Structure formats: C-alpha cells, structure tokens
PDB file of C-alpha atoms in Angstrom:
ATOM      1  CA  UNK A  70     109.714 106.166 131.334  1.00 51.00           C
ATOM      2  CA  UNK A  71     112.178 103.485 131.498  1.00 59.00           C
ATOM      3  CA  UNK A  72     110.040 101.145 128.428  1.00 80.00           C
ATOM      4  CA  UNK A  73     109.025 104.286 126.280  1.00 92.00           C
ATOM      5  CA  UNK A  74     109.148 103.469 122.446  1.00 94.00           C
ATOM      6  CA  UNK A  75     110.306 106.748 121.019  1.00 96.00           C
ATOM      7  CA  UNK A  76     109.153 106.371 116.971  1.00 97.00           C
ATOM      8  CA  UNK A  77     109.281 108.614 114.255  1.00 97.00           C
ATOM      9  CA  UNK A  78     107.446 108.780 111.032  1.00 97.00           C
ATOM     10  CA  UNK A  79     108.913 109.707 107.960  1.00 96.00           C
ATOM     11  CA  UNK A  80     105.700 109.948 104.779  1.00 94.00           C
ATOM     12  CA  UNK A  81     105.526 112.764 102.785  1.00 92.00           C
ATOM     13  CA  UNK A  82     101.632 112.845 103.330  1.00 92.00           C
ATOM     14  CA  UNK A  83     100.377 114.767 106.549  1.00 93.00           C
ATOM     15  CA  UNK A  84      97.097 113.567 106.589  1.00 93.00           C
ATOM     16  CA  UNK A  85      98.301 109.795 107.339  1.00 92.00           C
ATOM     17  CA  UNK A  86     101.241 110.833 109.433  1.00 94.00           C
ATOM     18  CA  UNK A  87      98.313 112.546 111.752  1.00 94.00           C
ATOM     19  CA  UNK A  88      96.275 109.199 111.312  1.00 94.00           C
ATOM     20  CA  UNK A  89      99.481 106.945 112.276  1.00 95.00           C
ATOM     21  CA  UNK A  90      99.994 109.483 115.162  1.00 95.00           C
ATOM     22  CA  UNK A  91      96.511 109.225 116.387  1.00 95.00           C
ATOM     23  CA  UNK A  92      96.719 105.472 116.079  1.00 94.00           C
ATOM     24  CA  UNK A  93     100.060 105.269 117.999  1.00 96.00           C
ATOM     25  CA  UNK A  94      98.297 107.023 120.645  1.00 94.00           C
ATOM     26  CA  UNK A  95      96.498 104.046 121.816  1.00 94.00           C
ATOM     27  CA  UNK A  96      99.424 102.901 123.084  1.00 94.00           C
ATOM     28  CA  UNK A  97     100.610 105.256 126.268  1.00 93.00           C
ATOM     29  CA  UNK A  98     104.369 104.307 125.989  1.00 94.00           C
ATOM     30  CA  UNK A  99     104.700 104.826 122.812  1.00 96.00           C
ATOM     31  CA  UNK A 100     105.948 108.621 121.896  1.00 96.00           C
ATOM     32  CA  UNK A 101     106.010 110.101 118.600  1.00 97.00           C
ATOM     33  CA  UNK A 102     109.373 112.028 119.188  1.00 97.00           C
ATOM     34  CA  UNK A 103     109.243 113.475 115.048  1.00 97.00           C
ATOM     35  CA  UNK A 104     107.815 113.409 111.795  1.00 97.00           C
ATOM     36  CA  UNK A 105     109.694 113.869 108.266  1.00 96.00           C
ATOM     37  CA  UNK A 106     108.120 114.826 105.207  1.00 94.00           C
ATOM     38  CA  UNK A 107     110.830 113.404 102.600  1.00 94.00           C
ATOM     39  CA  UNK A 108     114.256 111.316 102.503  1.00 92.00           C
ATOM     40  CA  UNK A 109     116.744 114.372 103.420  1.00 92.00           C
ATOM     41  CA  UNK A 110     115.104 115.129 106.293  1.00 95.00           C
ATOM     42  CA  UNK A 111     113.707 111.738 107.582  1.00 94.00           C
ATOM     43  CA  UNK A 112     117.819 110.638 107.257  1.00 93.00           C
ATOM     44  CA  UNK A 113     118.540 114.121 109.703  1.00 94.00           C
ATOM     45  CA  UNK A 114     115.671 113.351 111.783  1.00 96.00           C
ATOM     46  CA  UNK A 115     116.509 109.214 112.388  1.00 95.00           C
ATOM     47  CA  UNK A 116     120.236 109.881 113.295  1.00 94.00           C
ATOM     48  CA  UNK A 117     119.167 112.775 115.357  1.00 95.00           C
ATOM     49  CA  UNK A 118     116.274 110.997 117.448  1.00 95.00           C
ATOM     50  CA  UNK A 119     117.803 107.722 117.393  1.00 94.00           C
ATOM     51  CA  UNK A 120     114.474 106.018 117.999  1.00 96.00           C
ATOM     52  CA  UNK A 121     113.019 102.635 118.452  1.00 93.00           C
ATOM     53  CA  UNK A 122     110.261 102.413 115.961  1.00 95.00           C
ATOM     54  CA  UNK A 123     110.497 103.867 112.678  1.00 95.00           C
ATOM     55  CA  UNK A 124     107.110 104.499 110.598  1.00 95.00           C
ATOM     56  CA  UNK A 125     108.193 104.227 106.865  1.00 92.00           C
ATOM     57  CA  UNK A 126     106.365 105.402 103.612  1.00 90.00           C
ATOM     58  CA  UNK A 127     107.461 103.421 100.513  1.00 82.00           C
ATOM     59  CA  UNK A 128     106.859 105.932  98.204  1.00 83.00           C
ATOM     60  CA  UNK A 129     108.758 109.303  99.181  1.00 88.00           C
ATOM     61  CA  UNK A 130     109.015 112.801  97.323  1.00 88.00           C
ATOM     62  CA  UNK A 131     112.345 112.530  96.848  1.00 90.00           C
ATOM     63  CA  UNK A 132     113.797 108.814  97.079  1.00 87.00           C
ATOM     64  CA  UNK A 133     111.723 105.345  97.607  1.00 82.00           C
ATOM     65  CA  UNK A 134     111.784 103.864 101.235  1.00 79.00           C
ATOM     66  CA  UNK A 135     113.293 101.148  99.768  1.00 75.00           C
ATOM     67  CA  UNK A 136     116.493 103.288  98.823  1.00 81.00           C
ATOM     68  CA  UNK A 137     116.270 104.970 102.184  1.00 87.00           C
ATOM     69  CA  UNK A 138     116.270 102.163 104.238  1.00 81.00           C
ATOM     70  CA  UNK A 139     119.024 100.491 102.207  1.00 76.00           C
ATOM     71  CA  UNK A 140     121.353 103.541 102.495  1.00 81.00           C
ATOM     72  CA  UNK A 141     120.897 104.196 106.059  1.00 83.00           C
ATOM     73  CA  UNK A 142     121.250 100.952 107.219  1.00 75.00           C
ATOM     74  CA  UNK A 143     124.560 100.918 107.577  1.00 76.00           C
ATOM     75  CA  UNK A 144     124.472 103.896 110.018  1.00 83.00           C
ATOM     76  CA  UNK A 145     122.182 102.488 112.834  1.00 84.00           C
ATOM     77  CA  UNK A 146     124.478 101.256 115.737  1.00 82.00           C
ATOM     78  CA  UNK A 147     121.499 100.381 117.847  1.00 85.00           C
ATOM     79  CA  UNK A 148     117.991  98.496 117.867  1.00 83.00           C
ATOM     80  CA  UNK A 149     115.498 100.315 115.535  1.00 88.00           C
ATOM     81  CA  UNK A 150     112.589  98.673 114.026  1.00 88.00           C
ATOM     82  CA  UNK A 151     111.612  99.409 110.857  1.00 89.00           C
ATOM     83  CA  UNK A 152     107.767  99.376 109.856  1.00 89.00           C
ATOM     84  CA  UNK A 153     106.655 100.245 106.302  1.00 84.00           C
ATOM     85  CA  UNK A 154     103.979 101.251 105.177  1.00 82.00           C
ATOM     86  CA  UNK A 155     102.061 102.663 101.552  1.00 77.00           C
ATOM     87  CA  UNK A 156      98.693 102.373  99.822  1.00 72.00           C
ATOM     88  CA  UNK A 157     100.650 100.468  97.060  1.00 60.00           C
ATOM     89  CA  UNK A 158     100.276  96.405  97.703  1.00 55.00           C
ATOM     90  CA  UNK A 159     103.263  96.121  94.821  1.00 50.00           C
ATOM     91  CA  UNK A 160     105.594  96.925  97.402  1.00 48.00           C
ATOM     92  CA  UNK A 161     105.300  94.154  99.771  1.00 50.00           C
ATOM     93  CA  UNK A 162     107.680  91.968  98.190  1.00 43.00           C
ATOM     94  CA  UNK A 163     110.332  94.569  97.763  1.00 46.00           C
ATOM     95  CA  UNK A 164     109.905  95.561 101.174  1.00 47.00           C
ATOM     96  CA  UNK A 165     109.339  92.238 102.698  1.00 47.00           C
ATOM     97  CA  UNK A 166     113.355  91.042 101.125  1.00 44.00           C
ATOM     98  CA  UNK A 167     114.929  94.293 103.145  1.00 50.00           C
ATOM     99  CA  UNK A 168     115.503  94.116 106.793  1.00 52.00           C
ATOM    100  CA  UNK A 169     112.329  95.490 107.822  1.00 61.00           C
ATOM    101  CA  UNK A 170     110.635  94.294 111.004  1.00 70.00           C
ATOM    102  CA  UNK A 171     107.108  94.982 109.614  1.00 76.00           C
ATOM    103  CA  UNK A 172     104.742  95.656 107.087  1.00 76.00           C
ATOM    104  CA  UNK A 173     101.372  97.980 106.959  1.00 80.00           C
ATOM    105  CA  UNK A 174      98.974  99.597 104.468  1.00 80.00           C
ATOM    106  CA  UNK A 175      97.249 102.359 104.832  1.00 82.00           C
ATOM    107  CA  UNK A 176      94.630 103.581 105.559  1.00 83.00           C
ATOM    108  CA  UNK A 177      96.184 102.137 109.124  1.00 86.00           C
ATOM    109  CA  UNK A 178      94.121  99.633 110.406  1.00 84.00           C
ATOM    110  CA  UNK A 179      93.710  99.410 114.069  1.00 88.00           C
ATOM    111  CA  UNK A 180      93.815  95.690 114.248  1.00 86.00           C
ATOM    112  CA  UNK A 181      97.070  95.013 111.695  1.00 85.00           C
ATOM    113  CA  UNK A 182      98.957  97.928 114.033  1.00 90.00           C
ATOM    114  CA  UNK A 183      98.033  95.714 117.244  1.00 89.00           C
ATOM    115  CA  UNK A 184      99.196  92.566 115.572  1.00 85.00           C
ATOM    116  CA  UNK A 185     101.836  94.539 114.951  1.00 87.00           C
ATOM    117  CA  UNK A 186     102.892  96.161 118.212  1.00 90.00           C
ATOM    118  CA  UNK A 187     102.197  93.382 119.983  1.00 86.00           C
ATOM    119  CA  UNK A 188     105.035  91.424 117.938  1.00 81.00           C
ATOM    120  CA  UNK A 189     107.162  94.579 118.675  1.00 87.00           C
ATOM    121  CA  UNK A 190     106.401  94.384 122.651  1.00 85.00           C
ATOM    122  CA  UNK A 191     107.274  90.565 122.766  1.00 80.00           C
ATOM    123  CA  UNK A 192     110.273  90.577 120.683  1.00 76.00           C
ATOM    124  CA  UNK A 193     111.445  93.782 122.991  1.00 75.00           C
ATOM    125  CA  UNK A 194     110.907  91.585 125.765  1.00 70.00           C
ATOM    126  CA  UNK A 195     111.866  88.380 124.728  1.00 60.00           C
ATOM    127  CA  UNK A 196     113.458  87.404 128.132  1.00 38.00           C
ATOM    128  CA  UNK A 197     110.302  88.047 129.724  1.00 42.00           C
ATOM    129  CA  UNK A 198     108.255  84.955 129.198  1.00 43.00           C
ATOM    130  CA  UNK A 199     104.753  84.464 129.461  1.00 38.00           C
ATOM    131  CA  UNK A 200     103.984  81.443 131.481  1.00 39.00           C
ATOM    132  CA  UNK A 201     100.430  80.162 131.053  1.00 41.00           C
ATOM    133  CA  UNK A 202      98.701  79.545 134.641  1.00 44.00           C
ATOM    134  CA  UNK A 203      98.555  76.038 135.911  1.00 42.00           C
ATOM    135  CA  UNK A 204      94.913  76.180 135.643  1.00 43.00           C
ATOM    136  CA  UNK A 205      94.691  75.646 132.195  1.00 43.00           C
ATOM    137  CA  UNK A 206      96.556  73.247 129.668  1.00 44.00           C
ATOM    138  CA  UNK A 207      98.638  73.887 128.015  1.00 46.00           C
ATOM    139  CA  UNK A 208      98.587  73.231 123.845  1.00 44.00           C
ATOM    140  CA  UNK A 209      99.232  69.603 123.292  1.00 45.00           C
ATOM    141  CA  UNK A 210     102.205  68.552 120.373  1.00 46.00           C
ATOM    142  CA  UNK A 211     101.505  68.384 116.973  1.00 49.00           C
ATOM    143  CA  UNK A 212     102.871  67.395 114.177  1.00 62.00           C
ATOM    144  CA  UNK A 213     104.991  69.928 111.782  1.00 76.00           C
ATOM    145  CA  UNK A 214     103.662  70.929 108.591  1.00 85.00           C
ATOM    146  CA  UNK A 215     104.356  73.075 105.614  1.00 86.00           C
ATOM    147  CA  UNK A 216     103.704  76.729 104.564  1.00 86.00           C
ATOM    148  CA  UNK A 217     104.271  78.498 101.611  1.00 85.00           C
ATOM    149  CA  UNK A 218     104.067  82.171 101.797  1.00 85.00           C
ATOM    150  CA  UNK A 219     103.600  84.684  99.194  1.00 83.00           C
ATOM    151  CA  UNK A 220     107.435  85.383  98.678  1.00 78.00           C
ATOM    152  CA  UNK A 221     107.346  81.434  97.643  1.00 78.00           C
ATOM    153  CA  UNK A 222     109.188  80.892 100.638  1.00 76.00           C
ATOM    154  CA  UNK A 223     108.626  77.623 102.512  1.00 80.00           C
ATOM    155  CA  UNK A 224     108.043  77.179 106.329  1.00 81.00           C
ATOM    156  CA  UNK A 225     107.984  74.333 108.184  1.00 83.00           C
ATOM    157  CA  UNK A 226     106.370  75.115 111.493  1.00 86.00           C
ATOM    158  CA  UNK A 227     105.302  72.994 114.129  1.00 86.00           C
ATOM    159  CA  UNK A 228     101.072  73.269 114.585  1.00 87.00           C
ATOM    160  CA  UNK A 229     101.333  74.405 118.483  1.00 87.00           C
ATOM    161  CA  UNK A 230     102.819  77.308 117.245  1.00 88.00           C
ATOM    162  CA  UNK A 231      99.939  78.695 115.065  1.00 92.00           C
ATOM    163  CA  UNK A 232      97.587  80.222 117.049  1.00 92.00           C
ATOM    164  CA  UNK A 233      95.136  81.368 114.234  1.00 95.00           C
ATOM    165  CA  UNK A 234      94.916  82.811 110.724  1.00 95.00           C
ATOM    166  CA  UNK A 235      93.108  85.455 109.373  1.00 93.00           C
ATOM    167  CA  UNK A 236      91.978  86.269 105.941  1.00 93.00           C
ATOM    168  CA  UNK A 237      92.718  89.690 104.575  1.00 88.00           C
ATOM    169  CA  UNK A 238      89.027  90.457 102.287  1.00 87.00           C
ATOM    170  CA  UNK A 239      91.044  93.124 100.130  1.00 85.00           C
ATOM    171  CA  UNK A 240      93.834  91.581  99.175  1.00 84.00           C
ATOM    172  CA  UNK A 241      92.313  87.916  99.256  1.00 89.00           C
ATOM    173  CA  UNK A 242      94.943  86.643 101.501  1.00 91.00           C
ATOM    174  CA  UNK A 243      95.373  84.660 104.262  1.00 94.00           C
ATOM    175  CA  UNK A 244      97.837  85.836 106.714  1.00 93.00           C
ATOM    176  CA  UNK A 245      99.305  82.637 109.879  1.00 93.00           C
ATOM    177  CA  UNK A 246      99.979  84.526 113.214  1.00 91.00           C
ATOM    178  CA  UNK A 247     102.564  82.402 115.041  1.00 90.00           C
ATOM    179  CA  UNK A 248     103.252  82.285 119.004  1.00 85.00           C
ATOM    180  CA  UNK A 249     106.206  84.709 118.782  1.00 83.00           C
ATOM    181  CA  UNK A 250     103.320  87.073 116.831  1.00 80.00           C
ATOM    182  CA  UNK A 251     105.177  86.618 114.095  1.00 84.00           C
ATOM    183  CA  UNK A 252     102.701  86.862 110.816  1.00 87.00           C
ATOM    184  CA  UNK A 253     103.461  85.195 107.766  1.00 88.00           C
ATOM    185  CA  UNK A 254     101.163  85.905 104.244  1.00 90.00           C
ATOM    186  CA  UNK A 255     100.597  83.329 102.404  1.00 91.00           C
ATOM    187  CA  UNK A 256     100.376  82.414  98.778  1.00 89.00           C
ATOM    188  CA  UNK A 257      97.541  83.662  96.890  1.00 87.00           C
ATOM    189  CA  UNK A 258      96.516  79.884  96.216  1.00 88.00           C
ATOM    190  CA  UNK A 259      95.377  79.107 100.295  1.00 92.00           C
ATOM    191  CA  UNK A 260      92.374  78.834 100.859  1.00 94.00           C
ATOM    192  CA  UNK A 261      90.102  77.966 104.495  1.00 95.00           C
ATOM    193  CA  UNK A 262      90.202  74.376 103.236  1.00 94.00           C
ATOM    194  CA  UNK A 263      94.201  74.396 102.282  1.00 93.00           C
ATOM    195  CA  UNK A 264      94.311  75.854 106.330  1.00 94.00           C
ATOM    196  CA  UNK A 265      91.741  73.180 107.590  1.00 94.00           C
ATOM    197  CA  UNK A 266      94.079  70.290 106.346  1.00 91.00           C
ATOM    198  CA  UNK A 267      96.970  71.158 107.577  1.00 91.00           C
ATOM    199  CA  UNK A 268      96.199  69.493 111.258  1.00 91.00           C
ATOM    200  CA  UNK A 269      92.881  68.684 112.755  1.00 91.00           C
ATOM    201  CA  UNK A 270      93.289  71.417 115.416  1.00 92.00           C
ATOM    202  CA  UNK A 271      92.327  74.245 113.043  1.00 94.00           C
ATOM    203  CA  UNK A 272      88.936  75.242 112.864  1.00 95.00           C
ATOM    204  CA  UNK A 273      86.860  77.962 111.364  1.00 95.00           C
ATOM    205  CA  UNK A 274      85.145  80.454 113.546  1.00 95.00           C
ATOM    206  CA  UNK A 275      84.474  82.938 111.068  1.00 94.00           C
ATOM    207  CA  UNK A 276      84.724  83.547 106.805  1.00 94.00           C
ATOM    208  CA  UNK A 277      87.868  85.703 108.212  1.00 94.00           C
ATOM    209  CA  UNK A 278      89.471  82.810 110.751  1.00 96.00           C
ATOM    210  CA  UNK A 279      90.397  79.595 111.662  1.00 96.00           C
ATOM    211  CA  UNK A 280      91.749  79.198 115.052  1.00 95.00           C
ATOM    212  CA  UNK A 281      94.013  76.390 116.658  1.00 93.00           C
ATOM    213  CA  UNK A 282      91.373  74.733 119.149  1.00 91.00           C
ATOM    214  CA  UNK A 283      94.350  74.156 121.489  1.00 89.00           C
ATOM    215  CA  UNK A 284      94.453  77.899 122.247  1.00 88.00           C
ATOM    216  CA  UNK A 285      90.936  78.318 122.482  1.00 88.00           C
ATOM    217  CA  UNK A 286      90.161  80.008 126.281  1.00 82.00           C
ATOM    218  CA  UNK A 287      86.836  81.341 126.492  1.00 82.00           C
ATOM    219  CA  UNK A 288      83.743  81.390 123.818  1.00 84.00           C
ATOM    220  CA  UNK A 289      81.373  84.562 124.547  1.00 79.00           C
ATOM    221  CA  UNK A 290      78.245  85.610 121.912  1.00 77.00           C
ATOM    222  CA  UNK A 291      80.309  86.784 119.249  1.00 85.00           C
ATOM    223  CA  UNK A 292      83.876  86.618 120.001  1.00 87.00           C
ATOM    224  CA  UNK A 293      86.173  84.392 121.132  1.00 88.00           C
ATOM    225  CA  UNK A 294      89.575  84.328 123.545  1.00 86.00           C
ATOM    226  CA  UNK A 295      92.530  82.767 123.222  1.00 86.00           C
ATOM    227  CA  UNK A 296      95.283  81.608 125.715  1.00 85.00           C
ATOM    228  CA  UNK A 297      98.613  83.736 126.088  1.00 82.00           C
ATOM    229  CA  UNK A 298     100.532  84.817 123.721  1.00 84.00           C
ATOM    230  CA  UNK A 299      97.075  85.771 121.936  1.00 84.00           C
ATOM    231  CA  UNK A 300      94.732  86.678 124.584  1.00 77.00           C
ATOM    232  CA  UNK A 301      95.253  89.998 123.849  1.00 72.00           C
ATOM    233  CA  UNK A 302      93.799  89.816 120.330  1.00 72.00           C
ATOM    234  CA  UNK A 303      90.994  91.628 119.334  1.00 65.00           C
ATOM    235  CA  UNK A 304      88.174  90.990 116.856  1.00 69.00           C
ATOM    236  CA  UNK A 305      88.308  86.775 116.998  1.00 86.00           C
ATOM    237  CA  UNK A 306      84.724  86.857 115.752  1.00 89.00           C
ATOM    238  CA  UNK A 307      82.550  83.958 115.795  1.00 92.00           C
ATOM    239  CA  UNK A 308      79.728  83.576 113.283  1.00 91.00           C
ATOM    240  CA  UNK A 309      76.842  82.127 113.717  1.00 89.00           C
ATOM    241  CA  UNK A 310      77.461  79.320 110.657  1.00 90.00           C
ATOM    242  CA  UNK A 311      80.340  77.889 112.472  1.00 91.00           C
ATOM    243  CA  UNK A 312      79.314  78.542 116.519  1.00 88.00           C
ATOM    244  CA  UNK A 313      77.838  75.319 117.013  1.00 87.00           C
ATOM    245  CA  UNK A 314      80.431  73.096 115.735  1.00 88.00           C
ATOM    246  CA  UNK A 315      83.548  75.409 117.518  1.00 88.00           C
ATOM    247  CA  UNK A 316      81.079  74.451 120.920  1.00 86.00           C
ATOM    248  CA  UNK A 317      81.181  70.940 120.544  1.00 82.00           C
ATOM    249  CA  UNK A 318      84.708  70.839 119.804  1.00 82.00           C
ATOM    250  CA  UNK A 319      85.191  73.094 122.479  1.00 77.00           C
ATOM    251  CA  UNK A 320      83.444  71.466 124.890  1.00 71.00           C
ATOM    252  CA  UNK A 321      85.157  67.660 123.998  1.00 68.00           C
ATOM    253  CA  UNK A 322      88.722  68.966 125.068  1.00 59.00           C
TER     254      UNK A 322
END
C-alpha cells in the first residue's frame, strides 16, 4: 500500500503496547511493523524497521525516552514521527522541548489518538489541500490574538485558525486545536471565560468546548459538525445548557 504508516512501539509494558495496537487498528493503513520492550532493543528495532510513526514510552526499563530519543536522533535520515506517551503528566514539558511530533497519556484515549492521527495524515499530506465546497462560506477574518500555553510560550494566532478547544477534566486543562490540527495546551490559568474573550466567534457548546461559530456546519441532538479541516472530529457534544443560544447564533450567520 503505497500510503501505509508502518509504526512501531517501543514501552516496556505489554498490556498498553496491546491497547496502543488495538487502538492503531482503527486505522486500516496504519501497520504495526514491531514492538520493543526496552531502549537496546527499541534502538535495533527503529534502525531496522525504519518506520513512520514511532509510539514512545517515557519511562523505559533501562533508559528514559527522553535519553532515547535524544541519542538516536542523530541517526534518522528520513521522516519519522515521534509520539510519546506515559501515565506520568510530569513529563510533558520535558517531552514537549524535544523534537517530538506528539504527545499522549495513557490509558490511550480514542479521541486524543484521532486528534492525533489526524494531525499526522494532514501534515503527511500537506500538498494535498482541502478545499471547502462553494456551497458553504468560508470562515470570515478575524483579528489575531494571544495564547499562552503551558510551556509559558506565547502564540499569536489569527482567530480563523482556531477551530475549537477542548477542556481536558483530569488534568484541568484546556487544550486550542488549530486548522493545521495542530493542538496547543494551555496554561493552567485559562479558563471558558479567558477562551470566550478572546474574539466573539467562540462559543460554548459544552463544559468540555467552545467552538469557533465560523466553522460551525451542521447542529444535530447532541453533537455538532464542523467544516473541513475538522469535520472529521468526533465527540463535539452539545449540552443542553448552551443548545439554545449556539441555535440562535447559528441560525443569524
């Protein structure tokens, strides 16, 4: 298959390399070409397979991902991307500072590996672009504003390119899913409101997420759609608190 993703995981766990496995199966061209249980033989098993996506455990048996990644790094001569992924939320800043394309934590969520695959499939083909039909306008211009994410970094990012945020319940985050799927988490200090002022377009659907209204495709009992890049986003939930006012500001564009 011309577009297969060949991946390997490298965790020292079995359990959650048969979870991430069964996970990754969702996706038909993705194929789990191997599976390492520590640093020695992940290293073999990455310059052996050469593969596209590589599934990384923080913590290993023998060495950190951290270390692992750092050290091989200078041995990849073509396009890998590098996912990590642990139970331990103290590694995310660590592991957001190395070259890594993505972060997860486990257990493996089905939604945070779509967000994340999806990012994968449109940076893979970034010369394919996604032209939104005729039919249906297209996001109007906003105005730029400023985001500070958890690494204290600042973003200035124009509002057409959010297309929603979500709120993470666990780690009491909210996380800004840009048009290139690109997702940002932000400081610990945002909150719905901080999101709602940023530009009138943003409104809240759900406890868990405030959509741009300019993206906003199709309302149906629970759920919502939004326009390409994010139409294929699942679990856009609408609640019943905030349904009425998301129709009417639906229904005035």
């Amino acid at each position: 298959m011309e577009n297969r993703i060949d991946t390997v995981i490298v965790d020292d766990d079995n359990p959650s390399i048969r979870l991430l496995a069964d996970r990754l199966k969702a996706y038909p061209d993705v194929r789990v070409v191997a599976t390492a249980g520590n640093g020695e033989e992940g290293w073999n098993t990455v310059l052996r397979y050469k593969p596209d996506l590589l599934f990384l455990d923080v913590e290993l048996s023998d060495t950190s991902g951290l270390e692992f990644l750092s050290s091989l790094d200078r041995h990849i001569d073509w396009d890998m991307k590098v996912v990590f992924y642990t139970s331990y939320e103290k590694y995310l800043l660590p592991a957001l500072r190395l070259p890594a394309f993505d972060y997860l934590l486990k257990p493996v969520s089905d939604s945070e590996l779509s967000l994340i695959m999806d990012r994968y499939y449109l940076l893979r083909d970034e010369s394919r672009r996604m032209v939104v039909p005729p039919s249906i306008p297209s996001p109007s211009p906003m105005q730029s504003i400023l985001i500070t994410t958890i690494t204290n970094d600042k973003l200035i990012v124009r509002a057409e390119n959010i297309g929603f945020f979500k709120y993470d319940s666990e780690r009491k985050l909210w996380k800004v899913i840009l048009n290139n799927l690109q997702h940002f988490i932000l400081k610990h200090q945002t909150t719905a409101d901080t999101i709602l002022n940023y530009a009138p377009e943003f409104i809240q659907i759900h406890k868990s997420y405030i959509i741009n209204i300019n993206y906003l495709y199709m309302i149906s009992e629970n759920s919502c759609t939004l326009l390409p890049p994010f139409n294929k986003v699942s679990e856009l939930r609408v609640s019943k608190v905030y349904k009425k006012k998301l129709l009417d500001r639906f229904y005035d564009l």
